[in-house]
Short mmCIF file of C-alpha atoms and ligand atoms in Angstrom, two decimals:
data_model
loop_
_atom_site.label_atom_id
_atom_site.label_comp_id
_atom_site.label_asym_id
_atom_site.label_seq_id
_atom_site.Cartn_x
_atom_site.Cartn_y
_atom_site.Cartn_z
CA MET A 1 54.98 -17.70 68.75
CA ALA A 2 55.34 -20.76 70.86
CA GLY A 3 57.47 -22.67 73.37
CA ARG A 4 57.57 -26.40 73.98
CA PHE A 5 58.58 -29.28 76.12
CA ALA A 6 59.53 -32.33 74.12
CA PRO A 7 60.07 -35.49 76.24
CA SER A 8 60.85 -38.92 74.85
CA PRO A 9 58.24 -41.22 76.27
CA THR A 10 60.72 -43.93 77.29
CA GLY A 11 60.24 -43.98 81.07
CA ASP A 12 58.75 -41.77 83.85
CA LEU A 13 59.95 -38.19 83.92
CA HIS A 14 62.33 -37.54 86.88
CA LEU A 15 62.63 -34.46 89.04
CA GLY A 16 65.08 -32.86 86.55
CA ASN A 17 62.77 -33.32 83.59
CA LEU A 18 59.74 -32.06 85.60
CA ARG A 19 61.72 -29.10 86.65
CA THR A 20 62.80 -28.23 83.04
CA ALA A 21 59.19 -28.72 81.85
CA LEU A 22 57.92 -26.14 84.42
CA VAL A 23 60.56 -23.75 83.25
CA ALA A 24 59.51 -24.25 79.72
CA ALA A 25 55.83 -23.70 80.46
CA LEU A 26 56.43 -20.71 82.63
CA LEU A 27 58.83 -19.10 80.20
CA ALA A 28 56.28 -19.49 77.38
CA ARG A 29 53.40 -18.09 79.47
CA THR A 30 55.42 -15.20 80.78
CA THR A 31 56.69 -14.12 77.35
CA GLY A 32 53.26 -14.27 75.71
CA ARG A 33 53.71 -17.52 73.89
CA GLU A 34 51.62 -20.64 73.44
CA PHE A 35 53.04 -23.77 75.04
CA ILE A 36 53.20 -27.09 73.11
CA ILE A 37 54.03 -30.71 74.27
CA ARG A 38 55.58 -32.83 71.74
CA MET A 39 56.28 -36.53 72.18
CA GLU A 40 59.65 -37.48 70.75
CA ASP A 41 58.69 -41.19 70.11
CA LEU A 42 60.93 -41.77 67.02
CA ASP A 43 62.39 -44.90 68.53
CA LEU A 44 59.46 -47.13 68.49
CA VAL A 45 61.35 -49.84 70.33
CA THR A 46 61.85 -47.82 73.44
CA ALA A 47 58.97 -45.38 73.27
CA SER A 48 55.54 -46.47 74.58
CA SER A 49 52.00 -44.89 74.74
CA ASP A 50 51.85 -46.02 78.27
CA PHE A 51 54.81 -43.83 79.32
CA GLU A 52 53.35 -41.05 77.15
CA ASP A 53 50.10 -41.16 79.23
CA ARG A 54 51.97 -41.28 82.44
CA GLN A 55 54.24 -38.42 81.47
CA ILE A 56 51.30 -36.15 80.51
CA GLU A 57 49.60 -37.10 83.85
CA ASP A 58 52.72 -36.20 85.82
CA LEU A 59 53.25 -32.91 83.97
CA ALA A 60 49.59 -31.97 84.62
CA ALA A 61 50.00 -32.87 88.29
CA ILE A 62 52.73 -30.17 88.60
CA GLY A 63 50.80 -27.53 86.68
CA VAL A 64 52.25 -28.12 83.12
CA THR A 65 49.52 -28.47 80.61
CA THR A 66 48.90 -27.45 77.01
CA SER A 67 45.67 -26.40 75.22
CA ARG A 68 47.11 -27.56 71.89
CA GLN A 69 46.87 -31.21 70.58
CA ILE A 70 49.92 -33.29 71.60
CA VAL A 71 51.97 -34.04 68.57
CA ARG A 72 53.82 -37.39 68.13
CA GLN A 73 56.92 -37.49 66.08
CA SER A 74 56.17 -41.14 65.02
CA GLU A 75 53.16 -39.66 63.05
CA ARG A 76 55.39 -37.22 61.20
CA PHE A 77 57.81 -39.34 59.24
CA GLU A 78 56.73 -37.85 55.90
CA LEU A 79 57.83 -34.38 56.91
CA TYR A 80 61.15 -35.64 57.99
CA ARG A 81 61.68 -37.63 54.83
CA GLN A 82 60.97 -34.29 52.79
CA ALA A 83 63.62 -32.51 54.68
CA ILE A 84 66.09 -35.55 54.24
CA SER A 85 65.40 -35.38 50.39
CA GLN A 86 66.08 -31.61 50.40
CA LEU A 87 69.50 -32.24 52.09
CA THR A 88 70.35 -35.13 49.73
CA ASP A 89 69.38 -33.03 46.59
CA SER A 90 71.57 -30.25 47.74
CA GLY A 91 74.52 -32.58 48.24
CA ASP A 92 74.57 -32.01 52.05
CA ALA A 93 74.08 -35.68 52.85
CA TYR A 94 75.96 -38.95 52.26
CA PRO A 95 75.60 -42.57 52.94
CA CYS A 96 77.64 -43.90 55.87
CA TYR A 97 78.33 -47.61 56.24
CA CYS A 98 80.21 -47.63 59.55
CA SER A 99 79.10 -49.74 62.44
CA ARG A 100 79.10 -48.17 65.88
CA ARG A 101 82.08 -50.29 66.83
CA GLU A 102 84.07 -49.13 63.80
CA ILE A 103 83.25 -45.50 64.58
CA ARG A 104 84.35 -45.92 68.36
CA ALA A 105 87.64 -47.41 67.23
CA GLU A 106 88.22 -44.52 64.85
CA ILE A 107 87.46 -42.01 67.51
CA GLU A 108 89.81 -43.67 69.99
CA ALA A 109 92.59 -43.77 67.33
CA ALA A 110 92.06 -40.09 66.53
CA ALA A 111 91.86 -39.02 70.19
CA ARG A 112 95.54 -38.19 70.21
CA ALA A 113 95.10 -35.74 67.35
CA PRO A 114 93.68 -32.27 68.09
CA HIS A 115 90.13 -32.00 67.09
CA GLY A 116 89.23 -28.29 67.74
CA ASN A 117 85.82 -27.67 69.37
CA LEU A 118 84.00 -30.65 67.92
CA PRO A 119 81.33 -32.19 70.14
CA ASP A 120 82.30 -35.33 72.09
CA GLY A 121 82.05 -38.40 69.99
CA ALA A 122 82.05 -36.55 66.67
CA TYR A 123 82.06 -38.63 63.62
CA PRO A 124 85.46 -38.76 62.17
CA GLY A 125 84.28 -38.63 58.49
CA THR A 126 85.34 -42.16 57.42
CA CYS A 127 82.64 -42.50 54.75
CA ARG A 128 82.45 -38.78 53.71
CA ASP A 129 84.44 -39.12 50.46
CA LEU A 130 83.89 -42.82 49.33
CA THR A 131 84.03 -43.36 45.66
CA ALA A 132 81.09 -44.99 43.86
CA SER A 133 82.93 -48.27 43.64
CA GLN A 134 83.73 -48.13 47.49
CA ARG A 135 80.09 -47.63 48.19
CA ALA A 136 79.18 -50.46 45.83
CA GLU A 137 81.60 -52.79 47.67
CA ARG A 138 79.96 -52.06 50.99
CA GLU A 139 76.57 -52.48 49.60
CA ALA A 140 77.61 -55.76 48.24
CA GLU A 141 78.65 -56.83 51.74
CA GLY A 142 75.02 -56.31 52.61
CA ARG A 143 75.60 -53.16 54.75
CA GLN A 144 72.68 -50.78 55.07
CA PRO A 145 73.92 -47.21 55.16
CA ALA A 146 72.84 -44.44 57.54
CA LEU A 147 72.65 -41.00 56.02
CA ARG A 148 74.94 -38.29 57.42
CA LEU A 149 75.14 -34.54 57.04
CA ARG A 150 78.19 -33.37 55.14
CA THR A 151 79.90 -30.55 57.20
CA SER A 152 83.24 -28.81 56.91
CA GLY A 153 84.28 -27.52 60.35
CA GLU A 154 81.46 -24.85 60.66
CA THR A 155 81.20 -23.23 64.13
CA TYR A 156 78.11 -21.61 65.58
CA VAL A 157 77.49 -19.23 68.43
CA VAL A 158 74.46 -19.97 70.66
CA ASN A 159 73.40 -16.91 72.74
CA ASP A 160 71.67 -18.97 75.35
CA LEU A 161 69.08 -17.33 77.72
CA VAL A 162 70.41 -19.35 80.58
CA ALA A 163 73.92 -20.72 79.76
CA GLY A 164 75.05 -17.39 78.00
CA ARG A 165 77.39 -17.47 75.09
CA PHE A 166 78.41 -20.97 73.88
CA VAL A 167 80.53 -21.65 70.84
CA GLY A 168 80.39 -25.08 69.38
CA GLY A 169 81.52 -27.05 66.27
CA ILE A 170 79.49 -29.43 64.46
CA ASP A 171 80.14 -32.80 62.90
CA ASP A 172 78.70 -35.16 60.28
CA VAL A 173 75.58 -36.01 62.34
CA VAL A 174 73.15 -38.91 61.36
CA LEU A 175 70.11 -37.67 59.58
CA ALA A 176 68.40 -41.11 59.13
CA ARG A 177 69.48 -44.37 60.72
CA SER A 178 70.28 -47.40 58.63
CA ASP A 179 66.81 -48.71 59.34
CA GLY A 180 65.44 -45.50 57.76
CA VAL A 181 64.20 -43.93 61.05
CA PRO A 182 64.89 -40.18 61.01
CA ALA A 183 67.48 -39.02 63.63
CA TYR A 184 66.64 -36.71 66.60
CA ASN A 185 68.63 -33.60 65.42
CA LEU A 186 66.72 -33.60 62.10
CA ALA A 187 63.32 -34.21 63.49
CA VAL A 188 63.63 -31.67 66.13
CA VAL A 189 64.60 -28.92 63.74
CA VAL A 190 61.81 -29.89 61.30
CA ASP A 191 59.15 -30.03 64.05
CA ASP A 192 60.22 -26.78 65.83
CA ALA A 193 59.91 -24.87 62.55
CA ALA A 194 56.69 -26.57 61.58
CA GLN A 195 55.07 -25.99 64.86
CA GLY A 196 56.09 -22.29 64.95
CA ILE A 197 58.37 -22.81 67.94
CA ASP A 198 60.55 -19.76 68.55
CA GLN A 199 61.53 -20.65 72.04
CA VAL A 200 63.28 -23.94 73.08
CA VAL A 201 63.71 -24.79 76.54
CA ARG A 202 65.45 -28.12 77.49
CA GLY A 203 68.12 -29.66 79.67
CA ASP A 204 71.69 -28.49 79.18
CA ASP A 205 72.95 -31.75 78.11
CA LEU A 206 71.71 -30.82 74.73
CA LEU A 207 73.54 -27.50 74.52
CA SER A 208 76.34 -29.12 72.54
CA SER A 209 73.80 -30.30 70.11
CA THR A 210 72.45 -26.89 69.40
CA PRO A 211 75.18 -25.82 66.88
CA ARG A 212 74.17 -28.91 64.82
CA GLN A 213 70.54 -27.93 64.94
CA MET A 214 71.42 -24.31 63.96
CA HIS A 215 73.29 -25.62 60.90
CA LEU A 216 70.42 -27.76 59.83
CA GLN A 217 68.10 -24.77 60.19
CA HIS A 218 70.54 -22.78 58.03
CA LEU A 219 70.60 -25.49 55.29
CA LEU A 220 66.84 -26.08 55.32
CA GLY A 221 66.07 -22.33 55.30
CA LEU A 222 64.39 -22.51 58.68
CA PRO A 223 64.39 -19.89 61.44
CA THR A 224 66.46 -20.48 64.56
CA PRO A 225 64.46 -20.27 67.79
CA GLU A 226 65.87 -18.71 71.03
CA TYR A 227 67.39 -21.22 73.42
CA ALA A 228 67.24 -21.66 77.13
CA HIS A 229 69.22 -24.69 78.34
CA VAL A 230 68.35 -25.47 81.97
CA PRO A 231 71.05 -26.88 84.21
CA LEU A 232 70.46 -30.51 85.03
CA VAL A 233 69.57 -31.91 88.40
CA LEU A 234 72.52 -33.99 89.63
CA GLY A 235 72.73 -37.03 91.97
CA GLU A 236 74.96 -37.16 94.87
CA MET A 237 78.22 -37.77 93.12
CA GLY A 238 77.44 -35.07 90.62
CA SER A 239 76.26 -37.60 88.16
CA ARG A 240 73.18 -37.31 85.90
CA LEU A 241 70.16 -38.58 87.55
CA ALA A 242 69.79 -42.41 87.39
CA LYS A 243 67.37 -44.85 88.83
CA ARG A 244 69.99 -45.82 91.55
CA ASP A 245 69.57 -42.23 92.96
CA GLY A 246 66.24 -43.40 94.45
CA ALA A 247 62.82 -41.92 94.41
CA ILE A 248 63.35 -39.41 91.64
CA THR A 249 60.01 -39.63 89.88
CA LEU A 250 56.70 -38.21 91.10
CA ARG A 251 55.26 -41.70 91.44
CA GLU A 252 58.20 -42.92 93.53
CA LEU A 253 58.00 -39.90 95.79
CA LEU A 254 54.26 -40.43 96.25
CA LYS A 255 55.08 -43.95 97.45
CA ARG A 256 57.45 -42.42 100.01
CA GLY A 257 54.84 -40.39 101.43
CA GLU A 258 55.24 -37.01 99.63
CA THR A 259 51.98 -35.53 98.25
CA VAL A 260 51.53 -34.19 94.66
CA ASN A 261 51.47 -30.67 96.05
CA SER A 262 54.77 -31.15 98.02
CA VAL A 263 56.49 -32.32 95.00
CA ARG A 264 55.03 -29.60 92.77
CA ASP A 265 55.93 -26.84 95.31
CA ALA A 266 59.50 -28.19 95.77
CA ILE A 267 60.04 -28.14 92.03
CA ALA A 268 58.46 -24.79 91.63
CA GLN A 269 60.66 -23.34 94.61
CA SER A 270 63.79 -24.86 92.98
CA ILE A 271 63.31 -22.64 89.90
CA GLY A 272 62.65 -19.59 91.86
CA CYS A 273 58.77 -19.57 92.19
CA GLN A 274 56.95 -17.87 95.11
CA PRO A 275 55.24 -20.23 97.41
CA VAL A 276 51.57 -20.33 96.42
CA LYS A 277 49.06 -18.73 98.73
CA SER A 278 45.99 -20.53 97.62
CA ASP A 279 45.37 -23.69 95.61
CA SER A 280 43.16 -22.16 92.99
CA ASP A 281 45.72 -22.16 90.01
CA PRO A 282 49.27 -22.42 91.22
CA PHE A 283 50.56 -22.00 87.58
CA ALA A 284 48.80 -18.64 87.24
CA GLU A 285 50.13 -17.49 90.59
CA TRP A 286 53.71 -18.45 89.70
CA SER A 287 53.50 -16.82 86.28
CA ALA A 288 52.37 -13.58 87.85
CA HIS A 289 55.74 -13.23 89.62
CA TRP A 290 58.31 -15.50 88.02
CA SER A 291 61.00 -14.54 85.40
CA LEU A 292 63.84 -16.55 84.02
CA ALA A 293 66.25 -14.31 86.08
CA ARG A 294 65.14 -16.35 89.07
CA LEU A 295 66.47 -19.61 87.77
CA SER A 296 69.99 -20.41 89.13
CA ARG A 297 72.71 -20.90 86.41
CA GLU A 298 74.21 -23.68 88.54
CA PRO A 299 73.29 -27.36 88.42
CA MET A 300 71.10 -28.29 91.25
CA TYR A 301 71.79 -31.36 93.51
CA LEU A 302 68.97 -33.68 94.21
CA SER A 303 69.61 -33.38 97.87
CA ALA A 304 68.75 -29.70 97.69
CA PHE A 305 65.12 -30.58 97.19
CA ASP A 306 63.16 -30.49 100.43
CA LEU A 307 61.87 -34.05 99.49
CA ALA A 308 62.24 -37.70 100.52
CA VAL A 309 64.73 -38.35 97.72
CA ASP A 310 67.54 -40.30 99.21
CA SER A 311 67.66 -43.96 98.57
N1 LIG B 1 63.37 -35.54 73.47
C1 LIG B 1 64.66 -34.95 74.10
C2 LIG B 1 64.76 -35.64 75.46
O1 LIG B 1 63.89 -36.03 76.05
C3 LIG B 1 64.61 -33.46 74.24
C4 LIG B 1 64.69 -32.91 73.01
C5 LIG B 1 64.73 -31.41 72.99
O2 LIG B 1 64.09 -30.69 73.78
O3 LIG B 1 65.20 -30.77 71.86
O4 LIG B 1 65.86 -35.54 75.96
#
């Protein structure tokens, strides 16, 4: 049994990421699970080992550590390829030659038609039933296909530990990009199962992707973990955190005169932890009293942190 935090090392973690990480580590600890950190560095163009080191340092500064070796997705392509072959062999995958722009145009054109409970930006299925000669035509144009999952309107129910019951449809998600890089939804499902993860804690922007992942688990014969999607920290206008919100990473806050402990304690307080009495091991102190019921189900505004966050 294990829980995990799985950041993408493409920048410094912001307060929202750090807060979710602390929930993940505490929920694993308080439910008797191991805690794993996984680096989701599939996209080698944007991921860097420098950011990986900084993220691990920042997580440790707020008390989030692991005793297990840190796993990198970039080192596991072979595992993902096996899963992709399995889905191709079972007829659950097909090549897709659409460019992003073509997909966007199709989605806009279809926007007037009802589309049930599909996630936003769902692929309209353009390449799903191409004939062999239509495929050959596109190949002859020099188009490199991505690989997509063949779906038929399935719906999944997520009984989320934080968000409650969520019902979501699935679409023909990308399994492998046209450059051969495995896609996020595929890799996450393979890794969660391979690492024995039965508890997934992450930001609630990924709740709508969970039905897709449950479908992949079903097709690959893998177990479905329990899910806890943590409400995001929002900027002043209710927007997702962005650099313009100012001083939202630990390092920026330190430059503004906050201390590691003040940031750590503000994050802990924001998820319902008791203030720590001594400095011996705050994580152990928090885990003695904390439970998920203490976490608010509402999104949190950046301004609600007692920190020098405003720009
Ligand atoms: N790597 C993803 C992110 O940083 C999280 C994926 C997950 O937890 O499933 O947004």
